[in-house]
Amino acid sequence: MSNRLADAASPYLRQHADNPVDWYPWGEEALARAREESRPILLSIGYSACHWCHVMAHESFTDPAIARIMNAGFVNIKVDREERPDLDQVYQLAQQMMTRRAGGWPLTVFLTPDLLPFYGGTYFPKSPRYGLPGFGDLLQQILTVYHQRGEEVQAQATALGEALGRLEKGHDPAEPPRWPSAAQAALTALGQHFDRRWGGLGDAPKFPQVPTLEFLALQAAQGNALGLEMLGQTLAAMARGGLFDQIGGGFFRYSVDARWEIPHFEKMLYDNGQMLSIYALGYALHADPLYVEVMEASVSWLMREMRGPEGGFYSALDADSAGEEGHFYLWQRSAVENALDPELRALALRCWGLDRPANFEGRAWHLQRSMEPAAAAMALGEAEGTAAQNLQRARERLFHVRAERPRPGLDDKRLCAWNALTLRGLALAGRTFGRQEWIRLAQETADFLRARLWQNGRLYAVWKEERAYQPAYLDDHAFLLQALLELLQGEFRIEDLHFARDLADALLDRFMDARHGGFFFTADDQPAPVTRMKPSQDQAIPTGNGVAILALQRLGHLLGEGRYLDAAALGLQAFGGDLEEHGLAVPTLLCALREAQEPLPTMIIRGSLTALESWRATLSGQYPGDRVMVFIANGMKDLPPILERAAPAGGRAWLCRGLQCLAPVDSPEELLALLE
């Protein structure tokens, strides 16, 4: 027997297709039944790689007794938060307002038939433990309260809905603060949260928080020693620790400890796309060869395990395999010793921490880079010069051994926003490290998104089973616009510029709050439950509002398009209060504020293809996050008038900052002099 989820495209929903629960996907059929029968809605939101989602499913959603309660009393709706971030965003916030606790997944929220939340939480165990009620008991209590105290439930739900609705107006509009003071206040606050022993912010669990790291990179690029220290220590600690897969490449979602040693074992595309960007920026500030190793291994992992045959990247790898979290990645010391030849064994054990006590629940090892190869070789009395090559040989051997294990589940849907984060990372890393093949991979990803997800002038959020579905959100448009602007700097293609303008126009036409400023998460023709959100704070991914404002500023200056600049300025005013009072929570908006008040140098360089390569080589040492530089070959067609400039074959450059432009120069050395 299977329920209505058997026909869903989402791998997460299909995981629940055989539950005895009468699940519905979110849609009019379920919502109409709730209204007609005056039933409460049990809304369960999760995603395919979520460990505790699997636990709750195994404990409760496969239990016939609990399923009978759910089916008799509720309309049960299962949602993939990666397909419907709009639903997740609203009901996560509602859960936090109701419980005054952090959100997470699985998210369990109870709604009235008019979709207003009246009770919620995250994971609930089958039987009472962890200070939580058993799920079956909770269901009975919810039904009793709903039917016996219905007026109170409705009043509470209405009040919460009104509180959420007030957020539609955005935050307190105000004149944005001045960049230097706002940046210093945020940097001081970050310094108070910085873990000077292990790197990163706060204690366990410890997340990468890439938007904050990008703010630190900006500070470091402006000569701030504290910003460089915090960024460098964090990047090195993540690369050497268990957050990074030392054998197969790629980063896990977060560390359960403060030392970056033991991760939660999901691998999410959105994390890894952002990691490409921040390690590229970090390398431009401090050329640590470790960053090169991390980038090469991560791109190899993306190509090998995450790229679809048609292009684009899959969403996630599960934390679990063979019924155990981390099973695919954990080692017994005897297995490592048996896999390696004697000349590699001692070095590998020393470098990856296997000469120490087991670090995973006292029974297994999760590998981390405990010692550098040369130092380990010296301690062992071995040749230092070949240590790195020998460790790579050991890595390759363990990789082949590990490949024989049961593999984690793959969520093979392709999400526009997460692919855009990865596209940007590939483009930025490609030009930072001089890796043209990475830029080509970024271009192929852009072509996939344009061909599959841009249809009849509209962007879609998801591609699965040869079809695009779910109209795209703010993040999809903003992240892709930012990524295309990065790609244009790696290699200028006119189709990428046209696509960028289409996305910018869609932001203004469908998402912008023309009255109060800023951008709603959903388009004006997308039905929104309870309210249209206008998010400002960065989470695991940057806020779409911050990225949209950043990208519109850059595109507006490149094309001399006042509409884009005006929309960005109005957006910063919409979040002026947040920038003044809560800078630590809005690092992407802080970066946008800086570029609004201190515009980046924007450079247009034209000439023959041969000359442009010479110009690019001379200018390649510039920090990539602090400029916009496009190289456009003579003879390119269909350019907007502002880019259609006459240049000699040997090349000519135009430099502008904001609305101020200097006279053109005819050599890269002259351009460097102007920049300095």
XYZ file of C-alpha atoms in Angstrom:
676
model
C 0.000 0.000 0.000
C 1.201 3.497 -0.730
C -0.272 6.908 -0.051
C -0.541 10.056 -2.163
C 3.180 10.771 -1.897
C 4.056 7.891 -4.227
C 3.560 10.151 -7.241
C 5.592 13.078 -5.869
C 8.775 14.154 -7.615
C 10.502 14.964 -4.325
C 12.756 12.150 -3.050
C 11.901 13.227 0.495
C 8.166 12.864 -0.031
C 8.693 9.496 -1.693
C 10.528 8.313 1.423
C 7.121 8.533 3.159
C 5.036 6.975 0.396
C 4.787 3.625 2.203
C 3.863 5.057 5.621
C 0.473 3.983 6.975
C -0.168 7.721 7.453
C -2.669 9.194 4.991
C -0.219 11.850 3.821
C -1.101 14.605 1.400
C 1.353 16.827 -0.427
C 0.699 20.538 0.120
C -2.075 21.497 -2.277
C -5.719 22.372 -2.706
C -6.956 18.806 -2.186
C -5.600 18.686 1.360
C -6.502 22.268 2.230
C -10.048 21.887 0.930
C -10.589 18.758 3.030
C -9.410 20.576 6.157
C -11.868 23.407 5.497
C -14.801 21.182 4.608
C -14.374 18.866 7.616
C -13.085 21.550 10.051
C -10.091 19.359 10.750
C -6.772 20.579 12.149
C -3.807 20.191 9.838
C -0.693 18.320 10.948
C 2.100 19.853 8.881
C 5.406 17.977 8.832
C 8.346 19.632 7.050
C 11.732 18.009 6.462
C 14.235 17.050 3.793
C 15.777 13.882 2.452
C 19.199 14.140 4.117
C 17.809 15.010 7.565
C 18.855 12.435 10.180
C 16.219 13.310 12.801
C 13.550 13.362 10.099
C 14.439 9.728 9.438
C 14.354 8.953 13.159
C 10.882 10.427 13.622
C 9.640 8.684 10.495
C 10.955 5.309 11.704
C 9.619 5.748 15.227
C 6.229 7.319 14.586
C 5.153 7.572 10.951
C 5.610 3.841 10.356
C 3.743 2.937 13.548
C 0.162 1.765 12.772
C -1.222 2.932 16.130
C 0.119 6.475 15.715
C -0.969 6.509 12.072
C -4.537 5.665 13.139
C -4.634 8.719 15.414
C -3.215 10.932 12.679
C -5.618 9.644 10.038
C -8.698 9.829 12.247
C -8.126 13.317 13.581
C -5.977 15.355 11.174
C -5.353 16.256 7.588
C -1.698 15.216 7.372
C 0.545 17.186 5.013
C 4.172 16.377 4.268
C 6.403 19.105 2.767
C 9.944 19.043 1.378
C 11.449 22.250 2.774
C 13.899 22.411 -0.144
C 11.050 22.613 -2.651
C 8.888 24.892 -0.510
C 11.182 27.220 1.437
C 8.306 29.713 1.539
C 6.238 27.372 3.726
C 9.218 26.402 5.827
C 10.188 30.027 6.405
C 6.762 31.096 7.681
C 6.132 28.094 9.899
C 9.673 27.955 11.279
C 9.219 31.527 12.444
C 5.793 30.705 13.863
C 7.236 27.752 15.789
C 9.967 29.959 17.237
C 7.430 32.591 18.279
C 5.214 29.969 19.942
C 7.940 28.046 21.763
C 10.703 30.677 22.096
C 13.114 27.991 20.955
C 15.274 27.573 17.890
C 13.711 25.875 14.918
C 14.958 22.931 12.912
C 13.887 19.786 11.129
C 11.714 17.869 11.236
C 9.344 20.761 11.803
C 5.990 19.702 13.261
C 3.280 22.370 13.261
C -0.460 22.150 13.885
C -2.654 24.523 11.860
C -6.265 25.598 11.824
C -8.102 24.948 8.524
C -7.309 28.555 7.511
C -3.583 27.707 7.805
C -2.893 29.623 11.023
C -0.459 27.814 13.379
C -1.551 27.150 16.968
C 1.073 24.679 18.259
C 4.435 23.453 17.039
C 7.807 21.910 17.675
C 10.496 19.989 15.870
C 11.302 16.336 16.583
C 8.935 14.486 18.910
C 9.889 10.982 20.111
C 7.466 8.103 20.005
C 7.649 7.708 23.789
C 8.323 10.508 26.306
C 12.039 11.366 26.592
C 14.464 14.270 26.226
C 11.890 16.311 28.168
C 9.437 15.916 25.278
C 6.010 14.238 25.264
C 5.472 11.055 23.303
C 4.096 11.826 19.862
C 0.957 9.708 20.229
C 0.102 11.364 23.564
C 0.727 14.795 22.037
C -1.637 14.064 19.146
C -4.422 13.101 21.546
C -3.878 16.255 23.606
C -3.921 18.454 20.496
C -7.216 16.930 19.342
C -8.779 17.350 22.776
C -7.796 21.008 23.009
C -8.804 21.720 19.403
C -12.305 20.295 19.770
C -13.072 21.277 23.384
C -11.456 24.747 23.422
C -11.833 25.676 19.791
C -12.507 29.374 20.374
C -9.304 29.750 22.415
C -7.307 27.902 19.757
C -8.692 30.128 17.018
C -8.054 33.309 19.001
C -4.467 32.304 19.710
C -3.889 31.328 16.087
C -5.396 34.589 14.840
C -3.174 36.645 17.147
C -0.106 34.786 15.950
C -1.169 35.239 12.337
C -1.523 38.977 12.907
C 1.959 39.099 14.445
C 3.382 37.302 11.442
C 1.418 39.581 9.125
C 3.066 42.648 10.592
C 6.352 41.308 9.284
C 5.043 41.809 5.745
C 5.723 45.499 6.135
C 9.357 44.618 6.642
C 11.512 46.132 9.305
C 11.765 49.689 10.520
C 12.721 51.794 7.485
C 15.491 54.210 8.343
C 18.418 55.955 6.808
C 21.165 53.310 6.691
C 24.106 53.871 9.041
C 27.500 54.870 7.783
C 29.566 51.915 6.632
C 32.678 52.359 8.810
C 30.779 52.564 12.092
C 28.359 49.744 11.200
C 31.207 47.486 10.088
C 33.241 48.176 13.211
C 30.287 47.437 15.480
C 29.694 44.094 13.738
C 33.389 43.213 13.781
C 33.611 43.973 17.512
C 30.603 41.747 18.181
C 32.091 38.964 16.057
C 35.325 39.221 18.005
C 33.383 38.563 21.204
C 31.856 35.387 19.715
C 35.027 34.153 18.014
C 36.546 30.906 19.268
C 40.228 31.785 19.438
C 41.245 28.216 20.165
C 39.379 26.333 17.443
C 38.196 29.022 15.058
C 34.622 29.733 14.053
C 31.889 31.462 16.004
C 30.432 30.255 19.276
C 30.496 26.790 20.790
C 29.025 23.475 19.722
C 27.249 22.839 17.447
C 29.427 24.880 15.117
C 28.327 25.932 11.627
C 30.474 27.416 8.849
C 28.339 30.601 8.636
C 29.773 31.521 5.249
C 27.914 34.857 4.914
C 29.692 36.014 8.059
C 33.014 34.716 6.729
C 32.486 36.734 3.546
C 32.043 39.850 5.683
C 35.327 38.987 7.423
C 36.996 38.569 4.020
C 35.809 42.058 3.071
C 37.252 43.425 6.289
C 40.526 41.591 5.691
C 40.739 42.932 2.132
C 40.483 46.436 3.572
C 43.491 45.772 5.789
C 41.757 44.770 9.027
C 44.076 42.420 10.926
C 41.340 41.014 13.189
C 39.169 40.144 10.204
C 42.081 38.340 8.533
C 42.909 36.457 11.729
C 39.362 35.230 12.312
C 38.884 34.273 8.666
C 42.225 32.492 8.295
C 41.980 30.520 11.508
C 38.437 29.380 10.709
C 39.204 28.326 7.132
C 42.281 26.374 8.235
C 40.418 24.676 11.103
C 37.511 23.611 8.889
C 39.869 22.274 6.209
C 41.946 20.265 8.678
C 39.052 19.021 10.762
C 36.333 16.455 10.289
C 33.963 18.984 8.730
C 35.902 18.319 5.523
C 35.840 14.821 4.035
C 39.566 14.066 4.074
C 39.183 11.098 1.731
C 36.523 12.064 -0.797
C 36.360 15.860 -0.660
C 33.410 18.109 0.080
C 32.175 19.553 3.370
C 29.606 18.167 5.767
C 26.801 20.333 7.130
C 28.124 21.280 10.583
C 30.240 20.089 13.484
C 28.569 18.691 16.592
C 31.593 19.757 18.671
C 33.533 23.008 18.987
C 36.722 21.519 17.448
C 35.312 20.910 13.929
C 36.093 17.228 14.575
C 32.829 15.253 14.312
C 30.248 16.462 11.790
C 26.610 15.882 11.187
C 27.249 13.773 8.115
C 24.926 15.262 5.490
C 26.635 16.858 2.518
C 24.514 19.722 1.221
C 25.089 21.434 -2.118
C 24.410 24.871 -0.643
C 27.264 24.495 1.854
C 29.730 23.265 -0.714
C 28.883 25.922 -3.280
C 29.510 28.621 -0.695
C 32.725 26.965 0.458
C 34.162 27.316 -3.054
C 33.578 31.060 -2.847
C 34.982 31.645 0.635
C 38.107 29.530 0.113
C 38.770 31.373 -3.149
C 38.470 34.716 -1.351
C 40.601 33.388 1.487
C 43.305 32.253 -0.921
C 43.388 35.683 -2.584
C 44.144 37.163 0.849
C 46.520 34.465 2.078
C 47.876 31.968 -0.454
C 47.752 28.875 1.754
C 48.363 25.738 -0.371
C 45.910 23.883 1.891
C 43.112 25.925 0.305
C 44.141 24.689 -3.135
C 43.912 21.074 -1.941
C 40.462 21.707 -0.474
C 39.217 23.344 -3.665
C 40.535 20.632 -5.966
C 39.081 17.854 -3.814
C 35.725 19.610 -3.498
C 35.348 20.278 -7.225
C 36.306 16.656 -7.931
C 33.615 15.498 -5.493
C 31.027 17.752 -7.151
C 31.905 16.394 -10.586
C 32.037 12.781 -9.476
C 29.049 12.463 -7.162
C 26.778 15.470 -7.517
C 26.568 16.415 -11.198
C 23.635 15.196 -13.262
C 24.199 13.823 -16.779
C 22.265 16.746 -18.305
C 24.174 19.292 -16.201
C 23.457 20.986 -12.921
C 24.146 19.596 -9.454
C 22.075 17.378 -7.176
C 20.890 18.653 -3.804
C 22.311 16.459 -1.049
C 23.837 13.249 0.214
C 22.218 11.647 3.238
C 23.912 11.423 6.623
C 22.909 7.771 6.979
C 23.757 4.551 5.203
C 23.260 0.946 6.270
C 20.930 2.305 8.956
C 23.646 4.267 10.748
C 24.635 7.919 10.692
C 28.130 8.370 9.257
C 28.553 4.682 8.425
C 30.026 5.439 4.988
C 32.703 7.774 6.377
C 33.846 6.134 9.656
C 36.869 3.859 9.999
C 38.256 1.181 12.235
C 42.011 1.454 12.632
C 42.456 -2.173 11.603
C 40.609 -1.473 8.321
C 42.980 1.388 7.511
C 46.026 -0.717 8.382
C 44.818 -3.601 6.230
C 44.115 -1.310 3.285
C 47.555 0.305 3.171
C 50.991 -0.944 2.246
C 53.555 -0.833 5.070
C 55.370 2.218 3.658
C 52.140 4.258 3.810
C 50.602 2.924 6.999
C 52.435 4.803 9.760
C 52.267 8.114 7.906
C 48.526 7.812 7.313
C 47.799 6.833 10.916
C 49.760 9.830 12.191
C 48.385 12.389 9.708
C 44.717 11.435 10.127
C 44.630 10.999 13.899
C 44.374 7.216 13.976
C 47.268 7.055 16.445
C 44.957 8.642 19.021
C 41.888 7.239 20.829
C 38.760 6.694 18.737
C 36.979 10.034 18.333
C 33.497 8.850 17.283
C 31.533 7.549 20.285
C 34.701 5.796 21.471
C 34.270 3.067 18.856
C 35.440 4.412 15.483
C 37.537 7.105 13.852
C 36.393 9.980 11.701
C 39.486 11.210 9.908
C 40.891 14.673 10.396
C 44.204 16.232 9.444
C 45.928 15.941 12.808
C 49.444 16.500 11.469
C 50.910 17.819 8.226
C 52.611 15.152 6.078
C 56.120 16.637 6.313
C 55.902 16.967 10.103
C 54.563 13.424 10.447
C 57.348 12.061 8.255
C 59.959 13.874 10.307
C 58.482 12.476 13.545
C 58.595 8.988 12.037
C 62.131 9.397 10.712
C 60.950 9.130 7.114
C 61.742 11.236 4.051
C 59.877 14.540 4.218
C 60.076 15.294 0.500
C 57.750 12.489 -0.557
C 55.342 12.653 2.407
C 52.608 14.607 0.627
C 52.681 12.243 -2.358
C 52.576 9.211 -0.058
C 49.603 10.599 1.839
C 47.823 11.138 -1.468
C 48.512 7.515 -2.401
C 47.026 6.441 0.936
C 44.007 8.651 0.329
C 43.391 7.086 -3.071
C 43.613 3.599 -1.604
C 41.160 4.357 1.208
C 38.844 6.022 -1.289
C 38.600 2.789 -3.289
C 38.039 0.724 -0.141
C 35.328 3.092 1.063
C 33.592 3.019 -2.320
C 32.625 -0.625 -1.675
C 30.480 0.336 1.315
C 26.720 0.996 1.157
C 26.399 4.543 -0.122
C 24.393 7.353 1.485
C 21.128 8.219 -0.195
C 21.194 10.865 -2.907
C 18.583 13.583 -3.307
C 18.800 14.021 -7.070
C 16.512 17.000 -7.580
C 18.295 20.097 -8.861
C 17.498 23.336 -7.068
C 18.020 26.640 -8.816
C 19.195 28.611 -5.764
C 21.720 26.002 -4.629
C 23.044 25.527 -8.148
C 23.460 29.293 -8.371
C 25.554 29.323 -5.183
C 27.724 26.596 -6.709
C 27.937 28.384 -10.062
C 29.218 31.503 -8.309
C 31.739 29.469 -6.325
C 33.072 27.752 -9.437
C 33.367 31.034 -11.341
C 35.084 32.831 -8.476
C 37.429 29.929 -7.719
C 38.160 29.466 -11.424
C 39.485 32.960 -11.936
C 41.191 33.112 -8.522
C 43.148 29.903 -9.111
C 43.460 30.349 -12.870
C 41.468 27.179 -13.553
C 39.727 27.637 -16.868
C 38.072 24.218 -16.606
C 36.214 25.397 -13.490
C 34.954 28.452 -15.368
C 33.782 26.129 -18.158
C 31.938 24.031 -15.582
C 30.292 27.194 -14.243
C 29.225 28.146 -17.777
C 27.741 24.700 -18.361
C 25.799 25.069 -15.110
C 24.492 28.473 -16.217
C 23.461 26.974 -19.560
C 21.612 24.156 -17.778
C 19.700 26.569 -15.552
C 18.809 28.843 -18.464
C 17.689 25.956 -20.699
C 15.749 23.966 -18.077
C 14.544 26.427 -15.454
C 13.944 29.646 -17.434
C 10.727 29.041 -19.366
C 8.520 31.600 -21.094
C 10.062 34.475 -19.187
C 9.710 32.802 -15.795
C 12.247 31.130 -13.523
C 11.466 27.847 -11.749
C 12.953 26.576 -8.514
C 13.231 22.805 -9.080
C 14.161 20.435 -11.904
C 13.451 16.737 -11.500
C 12.448 13.923 -13.838
C 12.839 16.000 -16.977
C 10.589 18.831 -15.849
C 10.784 22.188 -14.106
C 8.259 22.971 -11.412
C 7.570 25.334 -8.517
C 7.818 29.033 -9.461
C 11.116 30.402 -8.231
C 11.599 32.485 -5.111
C 13.647 35.555 -4.246
C 16.725 33.459 -3.475
C 16.640 31.746 -6.861
C 16.605 35.064 -8.716
C 19.078 36.890 -6.486
C 21.648 34.082 -6.199
C 21.561 33.398 -9.936
C 21.918 37.087 -10.782
C 24.943 37.356 -8.496
C 26.446 34.179 -9.962
C 26.059 35.404 -13.546
C 27.826 38.664 -12.680
C 30.701 36.613 -11.275
C 30.736 34.435 -14.381
C 30.839 37.455 -16.689
C 34.134 38.388 -15.065
C 35.611 34.961 -15.748
C 34.658 34.994 -19.435
C 32.194 37.456 -20.938
C 29.294 35.854 -22.825
C 26.487 38.036 -24.074
C 23.846 35.393 -23.275
C 24.869 35.553 -19.609
C 24.434 39.335 -19.592
C 20.985 39.072 -21.200
C 19.962 36.434 -18.637
C 21.219 38.651 -15.812
C 19.109 41.582 -17.053
C 16.035 39.349 -17.314
C 16.500 38.223 -13.705
C 17.052 41.776 -12.462
C 13.885 42.928 -14.211
C 11.948 40.024 -12.677
C 13.165 41.054 -9.206
C 11.854 44.566 -9.720
C 8.606 43.531 -11.393
C 7.555 40.555 -9.236
C 9.323 40.710 -5.875
C 10.045 44.323 -4.993
C 8.075 46.149 -2.327
C 7.775 49.400 -4.256
C 6.284 51.225 -1.278
C 8.516 50.217 1.636
C 11.570 48.863 -0.193
C 13.210 45.467 -0.130
C 12.055 42.244 -1.748
C 9.458 39.694 -0.727
C 10.456 36.039 -0.664
C 7.578 35.085 -2.982
C 6.491 36.694 -6.237
C 3.388 38.849 -6.370
C 1.378 36.072 -8.052
C 2.474 33.246 -5.718
C -0.032 32.411 -2.970
C 1.636 32.846 0.411
C 0.400 31.160 3.609
C -0.346 33.697 6.365
C 1.948 36.423 4.965
C 4.590 37.336 2.398
C 7.919 37.308 4.189
C 10.664 39.831 3.555
C 13.753 38.193 5.102
C 16.792 40.248 6.059
C 18.880 37.949 8.248
C 21.435 35.496 6.921
C 20.998 31.842 7.839
C 22.980 28.877 6.498
C 22.681 30.656 3.158
C 22.768 34.420 2.643
C 19.565 36.402 2.719
C 18.045 36.945 -0.697
C 17.520 40.616 0.115
C 21.201 41.210 0.788
C 22.299 39.351 -2.336
C 19.672 41.080 -4.501
C 20.812 44.519 -3.343
C 24.476 43.631 -3.886
C 23.853 42.261 -7.369
C 21.558 45.089 -8.466
C 24.173 47.629 -7.413
C 26.878 45.899 -9.417
C 24.703 45.417 -12.495
C 23.413 48.975 -12.232
C 26.917 50.416 -12.194
C 28.092 48.137 -15.001
C 25.203 49.101 -17.289
C 24.502 52.590 -16.003
C 20.946 51.487 -15.191
C 19.340 53.793 -12.634
C 16.334 51.523 -11.972
C 18.554 48.873 -10.462
C 20.486 51.370 -8.345
C 17.295 53.008 -7.083
C 15.803 49.637 -6.112
C 18.977 48.750 -4.215
C 19.009 52.094 -2.389
C 15.357 51.718 -1.373
C 16.111 48.200 -0.139
C 18.894 49.425 2.131
C 16.528 52.005 3.579
C 13.965 49.276 4.247
C 16.501 47.477 6.413
C 18.210 50.550 7.841
C 17.029 49.681 11.347
C 18.443 46.144 11.090
C 21.764 47.476 9.848
C 21.922 49.906 12.756
C 20.791 47.578 15.526
C 21.499 44.013 14.395
C 24.529 44.159 12.110
C 25.844 40.840 13.397
C 22.749 39.090 11.993
C 22.865 40.760 8.557
C 26.446 40.486 7.249
C 25.333 40.276 3.598
C 23.356 43.497 3.956
C 26.444 45.024 5.573
C 28.489 44.118 2.492
C 25.780 45.705 0.337
C 25.885 48.831 2.496
C 29.612 49.143 1.946
C 29.265 48.949 -1.840
C 26.455 51.507 -1.776
C 28.553 54.024 0.141
C 31.966 53.052 -1.279
C 31.220 51.783 -4.814
C 33.561 49.167 -6.214
C 35.811 50.025 -9.145
C 33.997 48.855 -12.280
C 36.270 48.222 -15.256
C 35.385 47.566 -18.885
C 38.334 46.316 -20.929
C 38.072 45.889 -24.692
C 40.519 44.763 -27.363
C 41.519 41.748 -29.409
C 41.316 38.313 -27.796
C 45.104 38.092 -27.663
C 45.425 41.513 -26.050
C 42.734 40.732 -23.480
C 44.629 37.655 -22.308
C 47.676 39.835 -21.703
C 45.602 42.384 -19.798
C 44.003 39.631 -17.709
C 47.372 38.131 -16.788
C 48.710 41.497 -15.636
C 45.596 42.295 -13.584
C 45.103 38.834 -12.074
C 46.688 39.725 -8.737
C 43.825 42.028 -7.757
C 41.541 40.843 -4.955
C 38.515 39.332 -6.798
C 35.884 40.284 -4.242
C 36.581 44.000 -4.382
C 36.106 44.895 -8.043
C 33.968 44.285 -11.115
C 36.077 43.691 -14.206
C 34.802 42.469 -17.587
C 36.895 41.700 -20.670
C 34.923 42.106 -23.907
C 36.516 41.198 -27.226
C 36.261 43.594 -30.151
C 33.581 42.525 -32.598
C 31.163 41.087 -30.019
C 27.578 41.673 -31.151
C 24.375 42.682 -29.396
C 26.049 44.658 -26.602
C 24.130 47.376 -24.742
C 25.279 50.850 -25.821
C 27.265 51.538 -22.651
C 29.526 48.524 -23.364
C 29.806 49.146 -27.111
C 33.028 51.142 -26.967
C 35.707 51.532 -29.614
C 39.086 50.135 -28.610
C 42.372 49.519 -30.425
C 43.462 45.922 -30.953
C 45.998 46.297 -28.149
C 43.228 47.041 -25.659
C 41.670 49.956 -23.800
C 40.146 50.165 -20.321
C 37.486 52.379 -18.771
C 37.382 52.721 -14.966
C 34.412 54.035 -12.999
C 33.525 54.214 -9.311
C 29.829 54.691 -8.844
C 28.792 57.491 -11.180
C 32.321 58.911 -11.600
C 34.394 57.711 -14.559
C 37.988 58.450 -15.520
C 39.524 58.897 -18.950
C 40.303 55.578 -20.690
C 43.802 54.094 -20.550
C 45.597 51.910 -23.072
C 47.731 49.616 -20.904
C 47.125 47.374 -17.895
C 49.952 49.127 -16.048
C 48.126 52.456 -16.359
C 44.948 50.828 -15.096
C 46.763 49.412 -12.072
C 48.125 52.869 -11.342
C 44.606 54.284 -11.388
C 43.389 51.547 -9.039
C 46.144 52.308 -6.574
